[in-house]
mmCIF file of C-alpha atoms in Angstrom:
data_model
loop_
_atom_site.group_PDB
_atom_site.id
_atom_site.type_symbol
_atom_site.label_atom_id
_atom_site.label_comp_id
_atom_site.label_asym_id
_atom_site.label_seq_id
_atom_site.Cartn_x
_atom_site.Cartn_y
_atom_site.Cartn_z
ATOM 1 C CA MET A 253 -16.076 -139.968 -11.433
ATOM 2 C CA GLY A 254 -16.570 -138.220 -14.764
ATOM 3 C CA ILE A 255 -16.782 -139.808 -18.159
ATOM 4 C CA PRO A 256 -13.453 -139.806 -20.083
ATOM 5 C CA SER A 257 -13.275 -137.112 -22.735
ATOM 6 C CA ASP A 258 -12.677 -139.759 -25.411
ATOM 7 C CA ASP A 259 -16.222 -140.971 -24.776
ATOM 8 C CA LEU A 260 -17.807 -137.510 -24.825
ATOM 9 C CA VAL A 261 -16.918 -136.893 -28.467
ATOM 10 C CA VAL A 262 -16.424 -139.826 -30.833
ATOM 11 C CA ILE A 263 -15.465 -139.384 -34.498
ATOM 12 C CA GLN A 264 -16.078 -142.296 -36.871
ATOM 13 C CA HIS A 265 -14.155 -141.535 -40.038
ATOM 14 C CA ALA A 266 -15.654 -142.116 -43.468
ATOM 15 C CA LYS A 267 -14.448 -145.222 -45.289
ATOM 16 C CA ASN A 268 -14.287 -143.400 -48.605
ATOM 17 C CA ALA A 269 -14.535 -139.864 -49.949
ATOM 18 C CA ASN A 270 -18.204 -140.242 -50.893
ATOM 19 C CA GLU A 271 -19.361 -141.069 -47.362
ATOM 20 C CA PRO A 272 -19.848 -138.697 -44.428
ATOM 21 C CA THR A 273 -17.843 -138.763 -41.224
ATOM 22 C CA ILE A 274 -20.025 -139.412 -38.153
ATOM 23 C CA VAL A 275 -19.460 -137.206 -35.120
ATOM 24 C CA THR A 276 -21.182 -138.268 -31.887
ATOM 25 C CA VAL A 277 -21.442 -136.025 -28.824
ATOM 26 C CA ASN A 278 -22.699 -137.621 -25.600
ATOM 27 C CA CYS A 279 -22.494 -135.301 -22.603
ATOM 28 C CA PRO A 280 -24.496 -133.442 -19.929
ATOM 29 C CA ASP A 281 -26.978 -131.007 -21.429
ATOM 30 C CA LYS A 282 -26.961 -127.218 -21.231
ATOM 31 C CA ALA A 283 -28.910 -124.415 -22.883
ATOM 32 C CA GLY A 284 -27.734 -123.729 -26.431
ATOM 33 C CA LEU A 285 -25.352 -126.695 -26.637
ATOM 34 C CA GLY A 286 -26.625 -127.784 -30.057
ATOM 35 C CA CYS A 287 -26.045 -124.302 -31.471
ATOM 36 C CA ASP A 288 -22.522 -124.137 -30.035
ATOM 37 C CA LEU A 289 -21.597 -127.533 -31.518
ATOM 38 C CA CYS A 290 -22.992 -126.632 -34.955
ATOM 39 C CA ARG A 291 -21.012 -123.393 -34.913
ATOM 40 C CA ILE A 292 -17.730 -125.225 -34.264
ATOM 41 C CA ILE A 293 -18.432 -127.740 -37.031
ATOM 42 C CA LEU A 294 -19.073 -124.876 -39.476
ATOM 43 C CA GLU A 295 -15.863 -123.126 -38.403
ATOM 44 C CA PHE A 296 -13.909 -126.161 -39.626
ATOM 45 C CA GLY A 297 -15.478 -125.920 -43.098
ATOM 46 C CA LEU A 298 -17.728 -128.938 -42.607
ATOM 47 C CA ARG A 299 -21.267 -129.290 -43.895
ATOM 48 C CA ILE A 300 -23.859 -131.089 -41.760
ATOM 49 C CA THR A 301 -25.831 -133.389 -44.073
ATOM 50 C CA ARG A 302 -27.828 -135.104 -41.338
ATOM 51 C CA ALA A 303 -28.292 -134.784 -37.572
ATOM 52 C CA ASP A 304 -30.117 -136.552 -34.744
ATOM 53 C CA ILE A 305 -30.624 -134.704 -31.461
ATOM 54 C CA SER A 306 -31.985 -136.161 -28.247
ATOM 55 C CA THR A 307 -32.019 -134.777 -24.712
ATOM 56 C CA ASP A 308 -33.907 -135.450 -21.511
ATOM 57 C CA GLY A 309 -32.997 -132.119 -19.911
ATOM 58 C CA ARG A 310 -30.020 -133.555 -18.077
ATOM 59 C CA TRP A 311 -28.135 -135.481 -20.742
ATOM 60 C CA CYS A 312 -27.676 -134.760 -24.427
ATOM 61 C CA PHE A 313 -26.948 -137.184 -27.273
ATOM 62 C CA ILE A 314 -26.265 -135.681 -30.718
ATOM 63 C CA VAL A 315 -25.045 -137.363 -33.901
ATOM 64 C CA PHE A 316 -23.823 -135.322 -36.868
ATOM 65 C CA TRP A 317 -23.088 -136.646 -40.341
ATOM 66 C CA VAL A 318 -20.559 -134.230 -41.852
ATOM 67 C CA ILE A 319 -18.600 -133.787 -45.077
ATOM 68 C CA PRO A 320 -15.810 -131.321 -45.923
ATOM 69 C CA HIS A 321 -16.950 -128.397 -48.046
ATOM 70 C CA PRO A 322 -15.365 -128.250 -50.542
ATOM 71 C CA ALA A 323 -14.512 -131.962 -50.729
ATOM 72 C CA SER A 324 -10.796 -131.200 -51.145
ATOM 73 C CA LEU A 325 -10.650 -129.456 -47.754
ATOM 74 C CA LYS A 326 -8.253 -131.067 -45.278
ATOM 75 C CA ILE A 327 -9.739 -131.388 -41.789
ATOM 76 C CA ASP A 328 -7.754 -131.555 -38.566
ATOM 77 C CA TRP A 329 -10.050 -134.080 -36.893
ATOM 78 C CA GLU A 330 -8.137 -134.200 -33.614
ATOM 79 C CA ASN A 331 -8.374 -130.438 -33.284
ATOM 80 C CA LEU A 332 -12.086 -130.612 -34.127
ATOM 81 C CA LYS A 333 -12.587 -133.152 -31.350
ATOM 82 C CA THR A 334 -10.788 -130.912 -28.868
ATOM 83 C CA ARG A 335 -12.868 -127.929 -29.908
ATOM 84 C CA LEU A 336 -16.134 -129.878 -29.633
ATOM 85 C CA LEU A 337 -15.256 -130.800 -26.058
ATOM 86 C CA SER A 338 -14.961 -127.130 -25.072
ATOM 87 C CA PRO A 339 -18.719 -126.308 -24.870
ATOM 88 C CA CYS A 340 -19.604 -129.635 -23.234
ATOM 89 C CA PRO A 341 -20.340 -129.264 -19.500
ATOM 90 C CA SER A 342 -17.906 -131.124 -17.301
ATOM 91 C CA CYS A 343 -19.161 -134.523 -16.195
ATOM 92 C CA LEU A 344 -17.221 -134.137 -12.975
ATOM 93 C CA PHE A 345 -19.981 -131.848 -11.693
ATOM 94 C CA SER A 346 -22.712 -134.445 -12.183
ATOM 95 C CA TYR A 347 -25.916 -132.632 -13.093
ATOM 96 C CA ASN A 348 -25.092 -129.297 -11.482
ATOM 97 C CA PHE A 349 -24.447 -127.132 -14.538
ATOM 98 C CA ASN A 350 -24.500 -123.704 -12.926
ATOM 99 C CA GLN A 351 -20.929 -123.150 -13.968
ATOM 100 C CA ARG A 352 -19.664 -119.634 -14.465
ATOM 101 C CA ASN A 353 -19.498 -118.626 -18.117
ATOM 102 C CA PRO A 354 -15.875 -118.480 -19.252
ATOM 103 C CA SER A 355 -14.556 -115.037 -20.132
ATOM 104 C CA PRO A 356 -14.237 -114.335 -23.872
ATOM 105 C CA PRO A 357 -10.766 -114.789 -25.356
ATOM 106 C CA PRO A 358 -8.668 -111.619 -25.736
ATOM 107 C CA ILE A 359 -8.672 -109.779 -29.062
ATOM 108 C CA TYR A 360 -5.373 -109.605 -30.932
ATOM 109 C CA LEU A 361 -4.433 -107.316 -33.812
ATOM 110 C CA LEU A 362 -2.707 -108.863 -36.817
ATOM 111 C CA LYS A 363 -1.140 -106.273 -39.135
ATOM 112 C CA VAL A 364 -0.197 -107.570 -42.582
ATOM 113 C CA TRP A 365 1.568 -105.391 -45.165
ATOM 114 C CA ILE A 366 1.089 -106.922 -48.607
ATOM 115 C CA ILE A 367 1.607 -106.245 -52.287
ATOM 116 C CA ASP A 368 -2.048 -105.916 -53.203
ATOM 117 C CA GLN A 369 -3.307 -108.507 -55.688
ATOM 118 C CA LYS A 370 -6.679 -109.809 -56.774
ATOM 119 C CA GLY A 371 -7.824 -112.661 -54.498
ATOM 120 C CA LEU A 372 -5.081 -112.124 -51.918
ATOM 121 C CA LEU A 373 -7.535 -111.127 -49.185
ATOM 122 C CA HIS A 374 -9.191 -114.538 -49.459
ATOM 123 C CA ASP A 375 -5.813 -116.299 -49.416
ATOM 124 C CA ILE A 376 -4.953 -114.620 -46.103
ATOM 125 C CA ASN A 377 -8.378 -115.469 -44.728
ATOM 126 C CA GLU A 378 -7.909 -119.115 -45.676
ATOM 127 C CA ILE A 379 -4.581 -119.244 -43.833
ATOM 128 C CA LEU A 380 -6.154 -117.760 -40.702
ATOM 129 C CA CYS A 381 -9.058 -120.236 -40.834
ATOM 130 C CA ASN A 382 -6.649 -123.163 -41.151
ATOM 131 C CA LEU A 383 -4.825 -121.866 -38.071
ATOM 132 C CA GLN A 384 -8.112 -121.871 -36.102
ATOM 133 C CA LEU A 385 -8.213 -118.093 -35.836
ATOM 134 C CA THR A 386 -11.541 -116.277 -35.862
ATOM 135 C CA ILE A 387 -11.806 -112.839 -37.454
ATOM 136 C CA GLN A 388 -13.809 -110.469 -35.256
ATOM 137 C CA ARG A 389 -13.192 -107.321 -37.323
ATOM 138 C CA VAL A 390 -11.152 -106.473 -40.390
ATOM 139 C CA LYS A 391 -10.004 -103.249 -42.013
ATOM 140 C CA VAL A 392 -8.291 -103.227 -45.407
ATOM 141 C CA MET A 393 -6.489 -100.030 -46.376
ATOM 142 C CA PRO A 394 -4.893 -99.873 -49.842
ATOM 143 C CA THR A 395 -2.160 -97.374 -50.661
ATOM 144 C CA PRO A 396 -1.539 -95.534 -53.964
ATOM 145 C CA ASP A 397 1.674 -97.487 -54.586
ATOM 146 C CA GLY A 398 -0.087 -100.853 -54.991
ATOM 147 C CA ARG A 399 0.349 -102.057 -51.437
ATOM 148 C CA ALA A 400 -2.217 -102.576 -48.687
ATOM 149 C CA LEU A 401 -2.271 -102.689 -44.905
ATOM 150 C CA ASP A 402 -4.695 -105.363 -43.699
ATOM 151 C CA LEU A 403 -5.769 -105.139 -40.057
ATOM 152 C CA PHE A 404 -7.324 -108.329 -38.683
ATOM 153 C CA PHE A 405 -8.768 -108.304 -35.170
ATOM 154 C CA ILE A 406 -8.743 -111.975 -34.289
ATOM 155 C CA THR A 407 -9.204 -114.480 -31.486
ATOM 156 C CA ASP A 408 -7.409 -117.781 -31.118
ATOM 157 C CA GLU A 409 -9.802 -120.702 -30.761
ATOM 158 C CA MET A 410 -6.867 -122.762 -29.442
ATOM 159 C CA GLU A 411 -6.309 -120.058 -26.781
ATOM 160 C CA LEU A 412 -2.538 -120.057 -27.198
ATOM 161 C CA PHE A 413 -1.877 -116.423 -28.129
ATOM 162 C CA HIS A 414 -0.374 -115.836 -24.708
ATOM 163 C CA THR A 415 2.637 -117.849 -25.921
ATOM 164 C CA LYS A 416 5.267 -116.248 -28.128
ATOM 165 C CA GLU A 417 5.621 -119.519 -30.028
ATOM 166 C CA ARG A 418 1.985 -119.423 -31.198
ATOM 167 C CA ARG A 419 2.176 -115.753 -32.213
ATOM 168 C CA ASP A 420 5.426 -116.304 -34.111
ATOM 169 C CA ASP A 421 3.954 -119.373 -35.801
ATOM 170 C CA VAL A 422 1.052 -117.323 -37.209
ATOM 171 C CA CYS A 423 3.393 -114.749 -38.748
ATOM 172 C CA GLN A 424 5.693 -117.453 -40.090
ATOM 173 C CA CYS A 425 2.786 -119.325 -41.714
ATOM 174 C CA LEU A 426 1.674 -116.127 -43.432
ATOM 175 C CA SER A 427 5.194 -115.387 -44.670
ATOM 176 C CA GLU A 428 5.730 -118.909 -46.016
ATOM 177 C CA ALA A 429 2.323 -119.163 -47.690
ATOM 178 C CA LEU A 430 2.288 -115.702 -49.262
ATOM 179 C CA GLY A 431 5.952 -115.514 -50.194
ATOM 180 C CA GLU A 432 7.032 -112.234 -51.778
ATOM 181 C CA ARG A 433 3.466 -110.914 -51.640
ATOM 182 C CA CYS A 434 3.845 -110.486 -47.856
ATOM 183 C CA ILE A 435 6.045 -107.516 -46.985
ATOM 184 C CA SER A 436 5.719 -107.924 -43.214
ATOM 185 C CA SER A 437 3.355 -109.069 -40.478
ATOM 186 C CA GLU A 438 2.969 -108.255 -36.805
ATOM 187 C CA LEU A 439 0.711 -109.758 -34.112
ATOM 188 C CA GLN A 440 -0.009 -108.080 -30.779
ATOM 189 C CA LEU A 441 -2.739 -107.604 -28.215
ATOM 190 C CA ALA A 442 -5.347 -105.187 -29.587
ATOM 191 C CA GLY A 443 -5.516 -101.746 -28.049
ATOM 192 C CA PRO A 444 -8.072 -98.905 -28.185
ATOM 193 C CA GLU A 445 -8.150 -99.070 -31.991
ATOM 194 C CA TYR A 446 -10.440 -102.114 -31.725
ATOM 195 C CA GLY A 447 -13.131 -100.013 -30.062
ATOM 196 C CA HIS A 448 -12.955 -97.465 -32.874
ATOM 197 C CA LEU A 449 -14.287 -100.087 -35.310
ATOM 198 C CA GLN A 450 -17.471 -100.771 -33.343
ATOM 199 C CA GLY A 451 -19.587 -98.147 -35.107
ATOM 200 C CA PHE A 452 -21.442 -98.302 -38.386
ATOM 201 C CA SER A 453 -22.079 -95.313 -40.626
ATOM 202 C CA SER A 454 -25.680 -94.622 -41.502
ATOM 203 C CA LEU A 455 -27.207 -96.086 -44.636
ATOM 204 C CA PRO A 456 -29.966 -94.630 -46.792
ATOM 205 C CA PRO A 457 -33.367 -95.864 -45.534
ATOM 206 C CA ALA A 458 -33.960 -98.067 -48.585
ATOM 207 C CA TYR A 459 -30.679 -99.919 -48.050
ATOM 208 C CA SER A 460 -31.220 -100.245 -44.291
ATOM 209 C CA GLU A 461 -34.682 -101.703 -44.881
ATOM 210 C CA GLU A 462 -33.265 -104.133 -47.415
ATOM 211 C CA LEU A 463 -30.563 -105.386 -45.056
ATOM 212 C CA PHE A 464 -32.247 -105.251 -41.674
ATOM 213 C CA GLY A 465 -35.989 -105.111 -42.307
ATOM 214 C CA PRO A 466 -38.257 -107.901 -41.043
ATOM 215 C CA GLU A 467 -40.848 -109.827 -43.058
ATOM 216 C CA LEU A 468 -38.685 -110.527 -46.094
ATOM 217 C CA VAL A 469 -40.559 -113.637 -47.184
ATOM 218 C CA ASP A 470 -42.797 -111.884 -49.707
ATOM 219 C CA LYS A 471 -41.184 -108.468 -50.176
ATOM 220 C CA VAL A 472 -39.561 -107.240 -53.379
ATOM 221 C CA SER A 473 -35.766 -107.118 -53.098
ATOM 222 C CA LEU A 474 -33.249 -104.771 -54.704
ATOM 223 C CA HIS A 475 -31.563 -107.989 -55.835
ATOM 224 C CA PRO A 476 -34.288 -110.674 -56.109
ATOM 225 C CA LEU A 477 -33.383 -114.339 -55.876
ATOM 226 C CA SER A 478 -32.669 -115.952 -59.232
ATOM 227 C CA GLN A 479 -35.540 -118.037 -60.596
ATOM 228 C CA ASP A 480 -34.080 -121.429 -59.641
ATOM 229 C CA MET A 481 -33.312 -120.239 -56.108
ATOM 230 C CA THR A 482 -36.844 -118.843 -55.741
ATOM 231 C CA THR A 483 -38.345 -122.134 -56.879
ATOM 232 C CA LEU A 484 -36.241 -124.192 -54.491
ATOM 233 C CA LYS A 485 -36.352 -121.911 -51.491
ATOM 234 C CA THR A 486 -39.997 -122.082 -50.476
ATOM 235 C CA PRO A 487 -39.876 -123.133 -46.803
ATOM 236 C CA THR A 488 -42.860 -124.619 -44.992
ATOM 237 C CA VAL A 489 -43.343 -124.890 -41.223
ATOM 238 C CA THR A 490 -46.149 -127.032 -39.804
ATOM 239 C CA VAL A 491 -47.056 -126.910 -36.097
ATOM 240 C CA ASP A 492 -48.600 -129.916 -34.303
ATOM 241 C CA ASN A 493 -49.495 -129.757 -30.597
ATOM 242 C CA SER A 494 -51.534 -132.989 -30.566
ATOM 243 C CA LEU A 495 -48.814 -135.648 -30.549
ATOM 244 C CA SER A 496 -47.264 -134.888 -27.159
ATOM 245 C CA SER A 497 -48.487 -133.520 -23.870
ATOM 246 C CA VAL A 498 -45.274 -131.550 -23.252
ATOM 247 C CA HIS A 499 -43.770 -130.990 -26.715
ATOM 248 C CA THR A 500 -44.673 -128.943 -29.766
ATOM 249 C CA LEU A 501 -43.770 -130.632 -33.052
ATOM 250 C CA LEU A 502 -42.357 -128.401 -35.772
ATOM 251 C CA GLN A 503 -42.208 -130.074 -39.179
ATOM 252 C CA ILE A 504 -40.023 -128.106 -41.558
ATOM 253 C CA GLN A 505 -39.240 -128.574 -45.226
ATOM 254 C CA CYS A 506 -36.810 -126.276 -46.976
ATOM 255 C CA VAL A 507 -33.932 -126.281 -49.414
ATOM 256 C CA ASP A 508 -30.718 -127.761 -48.067
ATOM 257 C CA GLN A 509 -27.834 -125.418 -47.319
ATOM 258 C CA LYS A 510 -24.627 -125.879 -45.397
ATOM 259 C CA SER A 511 -25.524 -123.834 -42.308
ATOM 260 C CA LEU A 512 -29.164 -124.906 -41.965
ATOM 261 C CA CYS A 513 -28.695 -126.931 -38.790
ATOM 262 C CA TYR A 514 -26.776 -124.057 -37.182
ATOM 263 C CA ASP A 515 -29.431 -121.511 -38.201
ATOM 264 C CA LEU A 516 -32.297 -123.505 -36.701
ATOM 265 C CA MET A 517 -30.426 -124.228 -33.484
ATOM 266 C CA ARG A 518 -29.398 -120.551 -33.228
ATOM 267 C CA ILE A 519 -33.005 -119.411 -33.593
ATOM 268 C CA SER A 520 -34.106 -121.909 -30.949
ATOM 269 C CA LYS A 521 -31.371 -120.800 -28.559
ATOM 270 C CA ASP A 522 -32.079 -117.092 -28.979
ATOM 271 C CA SER A 523 -35.866 -117.629 -28.740
ATOM 272 C CA ASP A 524 -35.574 -119.517 -25.423
ATOM 273 C CA ILE A 525 -36.841 -122.657 -27.140
ATOM 274 C CA LYS A 526 -35.381 -126.009 -26.148
ATOM 275 C CA VAL A 527 -35.065 -128.786 -28.742
ATOM 276 C CA ALA A 528 -35.827 -132.033 -26.884
ATOM 277 C CA TYR A 529 -35.606 -134.152 -30.012
ATOM 278 C CA GLY A 530 -34.661 -133.304 -33.559
ATOM 279 C CA ARG A 531 -33.951 -135.035 -36.828
ATOM 280 C CA PHE A 532 -32.465 -133.450 -39.941
ATOM 281 C CA ASN A 533 -32.597 -135.518 -43.138
ATOM 282 C CA SER A 534 -31.461 -134.493 -46.628
ATOM 283 C CA SER A 535 -33.435 -135.706 -49.617
ATOM 284 C CA ALA A 536 -32.082 -136.554 -53.051
ATOM 285 C CA LYS A 537 -33.754 -133.459 -54.497
ATOM 286 C CA GLY A 538 -31.773 -131.039 -52.342
ATOM 287 C CA PHE A 539 -34.378 -130.504 -49.628
ATOM 288 C CA GLN A 540 -34.144 -130.985 -45.876
ATOM 289 C CA ASN A 541 -36.978 -132.601 -43.959
ATOM 290 C CA ILE A 542 -36.752 -131.622 -40.304
ATOM 291 C CA ASP A 543 -38.738 -132.731 -37.253
ATOM 292 C CA LEU A 544 -38.206 -130.753 -34.059
ATOM 293 C CA PHE A 545 -39.958 -131.554 -30.774
ATOM 294 C CA VAL A 546 -39.547 -128.336 -28.803
ATOM 295 C CA GLN A 547 -40.412 -126.896 -25.404
ATOM 296 C CA GLN A 548 -40.386 -123.516 -23.732
ATOM 297 C CA LYS A 549 -37.124 -123.244 -21.840
ATOM 298 C CA GLU A 550 -38.673 -121.414 -18.894
ATOM 299 C CA ASP A 551 -41.172 -124.144 -17.900
ATOM 300 C CA GLY A 552 -40.423 -127.195 -20.045
ATOM 301 C CA GLN A 553 -43.906 -127.135 -21.575
ATOM 302 C CA LYS A 554 -45.177 -127.064 -25.150
ATOM 303 C CA ILE A 555 -45.745 -123.738 -26.906
ATOM 304 C CA ILE A 556 -49.444 -122.880 -26.712
ATOM 305 C CA ASP A 557 -49.440 -119.096 -27.047
ATOM 306 C CA PRO A 558 -50.597 -118.382 -30.657
ATOM 307 C CA GLU A 559 -48.558 -115.177 -30.909
ATOM 308 C CA ARG A 560 -45.358 -116.883 -29.793
ATOM 309 C CA LEU A 561 -45.943 -119.690 -32.292
ATOM 310 C CA LYS A 562 -46.628 -117.200 -35.070
ATOM 311 C CA THR A 563 -43.486 -115.220 -34.252
ATOM 312 C CA LEU A 564 -41.373 -118.389 -34.140
ATOM 313 C CA CYS A 565 -42.702 -119.724 -37.464
ATOM 314 C CA THR A 566 -42.240 -116.354 -39.183
ATOM 315 C CA CYS A 567 -38.671 -116.130 -37.901
ATOM 316 C CA LEU A 568 -37.892 -119.668 -39.078
ATOM 317 C CA LYS A 569 -39.245 -118.990 -42.574
ATOM 318 C CA GLU A 570 -37.376 -115.714 -42.947
ATOM 319 C CA GLU A 571 -34.092 -117.187 -41.745
ATOM 320 C CA MET A 572 -34.405 -120.176 -44.081
ATOM 321 C CA LEU A 573 -35.200 -117.949 -47.050
ATOM 322 C CA HIS A 574 -32.707 -115.189 -46.207
ATOM 323 C CA PRO A 575 -30.087 -116.502 -43.742
ATOM 324 C CA LEU A 576 -27.882 -113.677 -44.980
ATOM 325 C CA ARG A 577 -28.740 -110.414 -46.714
ATOM 326 C CA VAL A 578 -26.680 -109.480 -49.786
ATOM 327 C CA ILE A 579 -26.967 -106.261 -51.832
ATOM 328 C CA ILE A 580 -24.807 -103.974 -53.974
ATOM 329 C CA VAL A 581 -25.310 -100.232 -53.558
ATOM 330 C CA ASN A 582 -23.852 -96.961 -54.762
ATOM 331 C CA ARG A 583 -21.826 -95.161 -52.101
ATOM 332 C CA GLY A 584 -21.085 -91.830 -53.732
ATOM 333 C CA PRO A 585 -18.677 -92.591 -56.570
ATOM 334 C CA ASP A 586 -17.977 -96.088 -55.173
ATOM 335 C CA ILE A 587 -19.729 -99.446 -55.551
ATOM 336 C CA GLU A 588 -20.191 -101.326 -52.281
ATOM 337 C CA LEU A 589 -21.159 -104.928 -51.606
ATOM 338 C CA LEU A 590 -22.986 -105.329 -48.286
ATOM 339 C CA VAL A 591 -23.499 -108.679 -46.577
ATOM 340 C CA ALA A 592 -25.401 -108.778 -43.275
ATOM 341 C CA ASN A 593 -26.213 -111.599 -40.885
ATOM 342 C CA PRO A 594 -27.819 -111.712 -37.431
ATOM 343 C CA VAL A 595 -25.558 -111.935 -34.398
ATOM 344 C CA GLU A 596 -26.307 -114.473 -31.691
ATOM 345 C CA LEU A 597 -27.541 -113.033 -28.407
ATOM 346 C CA SER A 598 -24.263 -114.291 -26.979
ATOM 347 C CA GLY A 599 -22.521 -111.752 -29.228
ATOM 348 C CA LYS A 600 -21.011 -114.278 -31.635
ATOM 349 C CA GLY A 601 -21.208 -113.659 -35.367
ATOM 350 C CA ARG A 602 -21.767 -116.229 -38.099
ATOM 351 C CA PRO A 603 -18.840 -118.554 -38.957
ATOM 352 C CA ARG A 604 -16.824 -118.178 -42.197
ATOM 353 C CA VAL A 605 -18.848 -115.401 -43.815
ATOM 354 C CA PHE A 606 -15.772 -113.337 -44.682
ATOM 355 C CA TYR A 607 -14.123 -116.488 -46.030
ATOM 356 C CA ASP A 608 -17.060 -117.346 -48.301
ATOM 357 C CA VAL A 609 -17.605 -113.821 -49.629
ATOM 358 C CA THR A 610 -13.945 -113.317 -50.518
ATOM 359 C CA LEU A 611 -13.917 -116.797 -52.111
ATOM 360 C CA ALA A 612 -16.884 -115.881 -54.321
ATOM 361 C CA LEU A 613 -15.339 -112.571 -55.375
ATOM 362 C CA LYS A 614 -12.010 -114.257 -56.105
ATOM 363 C CA ALA A 615 -13.762 -116.864 -58.282
ATOM 364 C CA LEU A 616 -15.432 -114.091 -60.274
ATOM 365 C CA GLY A 617 -12.215 -112.124 -60.618
ATOM 366 C CA VAL A 618 -13.649 -109.107 -58.794
ATOM 367 C CA PHE A 619 -11.028 -106.950 -57.087
ATOM 368 C CA ILE A 620 -11.698 -105.794 -53.511
ATOM 369 C CA PHE A 621 -10.482 -102.239 -53.048
ATOM 370 C CA SER A 622 -11.178 -102.179 -49.305
ATOM 371 C CA ALA A 623 -13.131 -104.184 -46.749
ATOM 372 C CA GLU A 624 -14.298 -103.995 -43.161
ATOM 373 C CA VAL A 625 -16.523 -105.878 -40.735
ATOM 374 C CA VAL A 626 -18.672 -103.882 -38.315
ATOM 375 C CA ARG A 627 -21.680 -104.291 -36.053
ATOM 376 C CA HIS A 628 -25.032 -102.555 -36.452
ATOM 377 C CA SER A 629 -27.928 -102.524 -33.992
ATOM 378 C CA THR A 630 -31.630 -102.320 -34.771
ATOM 379 C CA GLN A 631 -34.549 -102.420 -32.350
ATOM 380 C CA GLU A 632 -34.908 -106.172 -32.870
ATOM 381 C CA ARG A 633 -31.319 -107.433 -32.857
ATOM 382 C CA GLN A 634 -27.664 -106.835 -33.565
ATOM 383 C CA TRP A 635 -26.205 -107.477 -37.002
ATOM 384 C CA GLU A 636 -22.758 -108.175 -38.363
ATOM 385 C CA VAL A 637 -22.166 -106.253 -41.580
ATOM 386 C CA TYR A 638 -19.431 -107.002 -44.116
ATOM 387 C CA ARG A 639 -18.629 -104.039 -46.360
ATOM 388 C CA PHE A 640 -16.591 -104.436 -49.531
ATOM 389 C CA LEU A 641 -15.692 -101.579 -51.861
ATOM 390 C CA LEU A 642 -15.332 -103.188 -55.287
ATOM 391 C CA ASP A 643 -13.040 -102.094 -58.098
ATOM 392 C CA GLU A 644 -14.241 -101.732 -61.673
ATOM 393 C CA SER A 645 -12.983 -104.285 -64.215
ATOM 394 C CA ARG A 646 -13.609 -105.172 -67.849
ATOM 395 C CA ASP A 647 -15.142 -108.526 -66.916
ATOM 396 C CA PHE A 648 -17.466 -106.950 -64.372
ATOM 397 C CA PRO A 649 -18.475 -103.385 -65.214
ATOM 398 C CA LEU A 650 -20.099 -102.612 -61.893
ATOM 399 C CA ASN A 651 -22.539 -100.096 -63.325
ATOM 400 C CA SER A 652 -24.145 -102.967 -65.245
ATOM 401 C CA SER A 653 -27.206 -104.428 -63.519
ATOM 402 C CA LYS A 654 -26.382 -107.827 -65.031
ATOM 403 C CA ALA A 655 -22.891 -107.817 -63.516
ATOM 404 C CA ARG A 656 -24.230 -106.746 -60.128
ATOM 405 C CA SER A 657 -26.822 -109.525 -60.178
ATOM 406 C CA GLN A 658 -24.089 -112.031 -61.066
ATOM 407 C CA ILE A 659 -21.994 -110.935 -58.088
ATOM 408 C CA VAL A 660 -24.912 -111.041 -55.648
ATOM 409 C CA ASP A 661 -26.036 -114.447 -56.936
ATOM 410 C CA LYS A 662 -22.517 -115.910 -56.718
ATOM 411 C CA VAL A 663 -22.030 -114.596 -53.178
ATOM 412 C CA ARG A 664 -25.411 -115.959 -52.061
ATOM 413 C CA ARG A 665 -24.697 -119.386 -53.567
ATOM 414 C CA THR A 666 -21.256 -119.593 -51.982
ATOM 415 C CA LEU A 667 -22.650 -118.625 -48.562
ATOM 416 C CA MET A 668 -25.372 -121.277 -48.931
ATOM 417 C CA GLY A 669 -22.878 -123.945 -50.033
ATOM 418 C CA TRP A 670 -24.401 -124.517 -53.465
#
């Protein structure tokens, strides 16, 4: 008999607002499970402040200490529990985990006609996030009469879009929340138009290198980190192969940020590295001290190859220093904000990037003229690129280098959860 689902995921709620909620996952192991769980936690707007990971290759035991970010965020804990169960292998199959990968959920097209206003794009995004909808692509098309047609290509994490009730509920929630700002909304299965948004127009070489180039640890950026961020964000990775006969110990110290646990587990998953034991601890000074005992997935042995170790350490440092790439560039007569992040080998993008960027721009009072999310491929990997055409304003004259640096710094800080 299998273990009841109530025992696979246990949520111990915080006693007061200043304490974290403890989420425990105890289930059969599978490759990339830690990454998948971290992704779901991030999708709910939670920040992982501490984590303990332990697996023997057959069974996995993970404890997350999480807090809402921001603190005022309301969390649907029952829905979170249901979602966390979804990547857990079924206990009914004992230790035979060669289950067929589920097919990806269908893509739906949400068309929203709105009276265009500053910050409205973020408001719509917030509604969709609260409804457990994931934005795969977006296209914002303003009209000369002050309106805009927003096209959101979305998937339903609750997998209920096949029901008319769920589709109608999404449109009703938008109408009620936006009021007179929403002219109309329509939700239907996406057609060929989704494929037309797969491309990415070419960028000048300097901008492409800035967004997608490797070895960013020491390079000069078009928009360098502010002094306090540079001081804090100096990651160190120490390798020790002497403590265990079958594990390599990675000792990492870096500045704390809300997606750190996800980033490290994503790198491990995509590098075919298995985390047998891991501990993430936040310090009072805003740093994370991390111990990871890792193995090669293919043979369950420690990592001895010097080149593989060097590549892994370089990747870890770059991802901790630049988990996302943010620049502002001139695109002809327009000013464009570009935000890029690596895509998992599974094809999944990073959670809540569009939400955080639009939140930062709304806080600054910067108007988004148009926006889209596309994919771009390099020799090394695939990237998700968020493109925002920004409108000039008195508060932020976009031709000013000071204003541009303010925007980039605010976006970076919001994405990092600072």
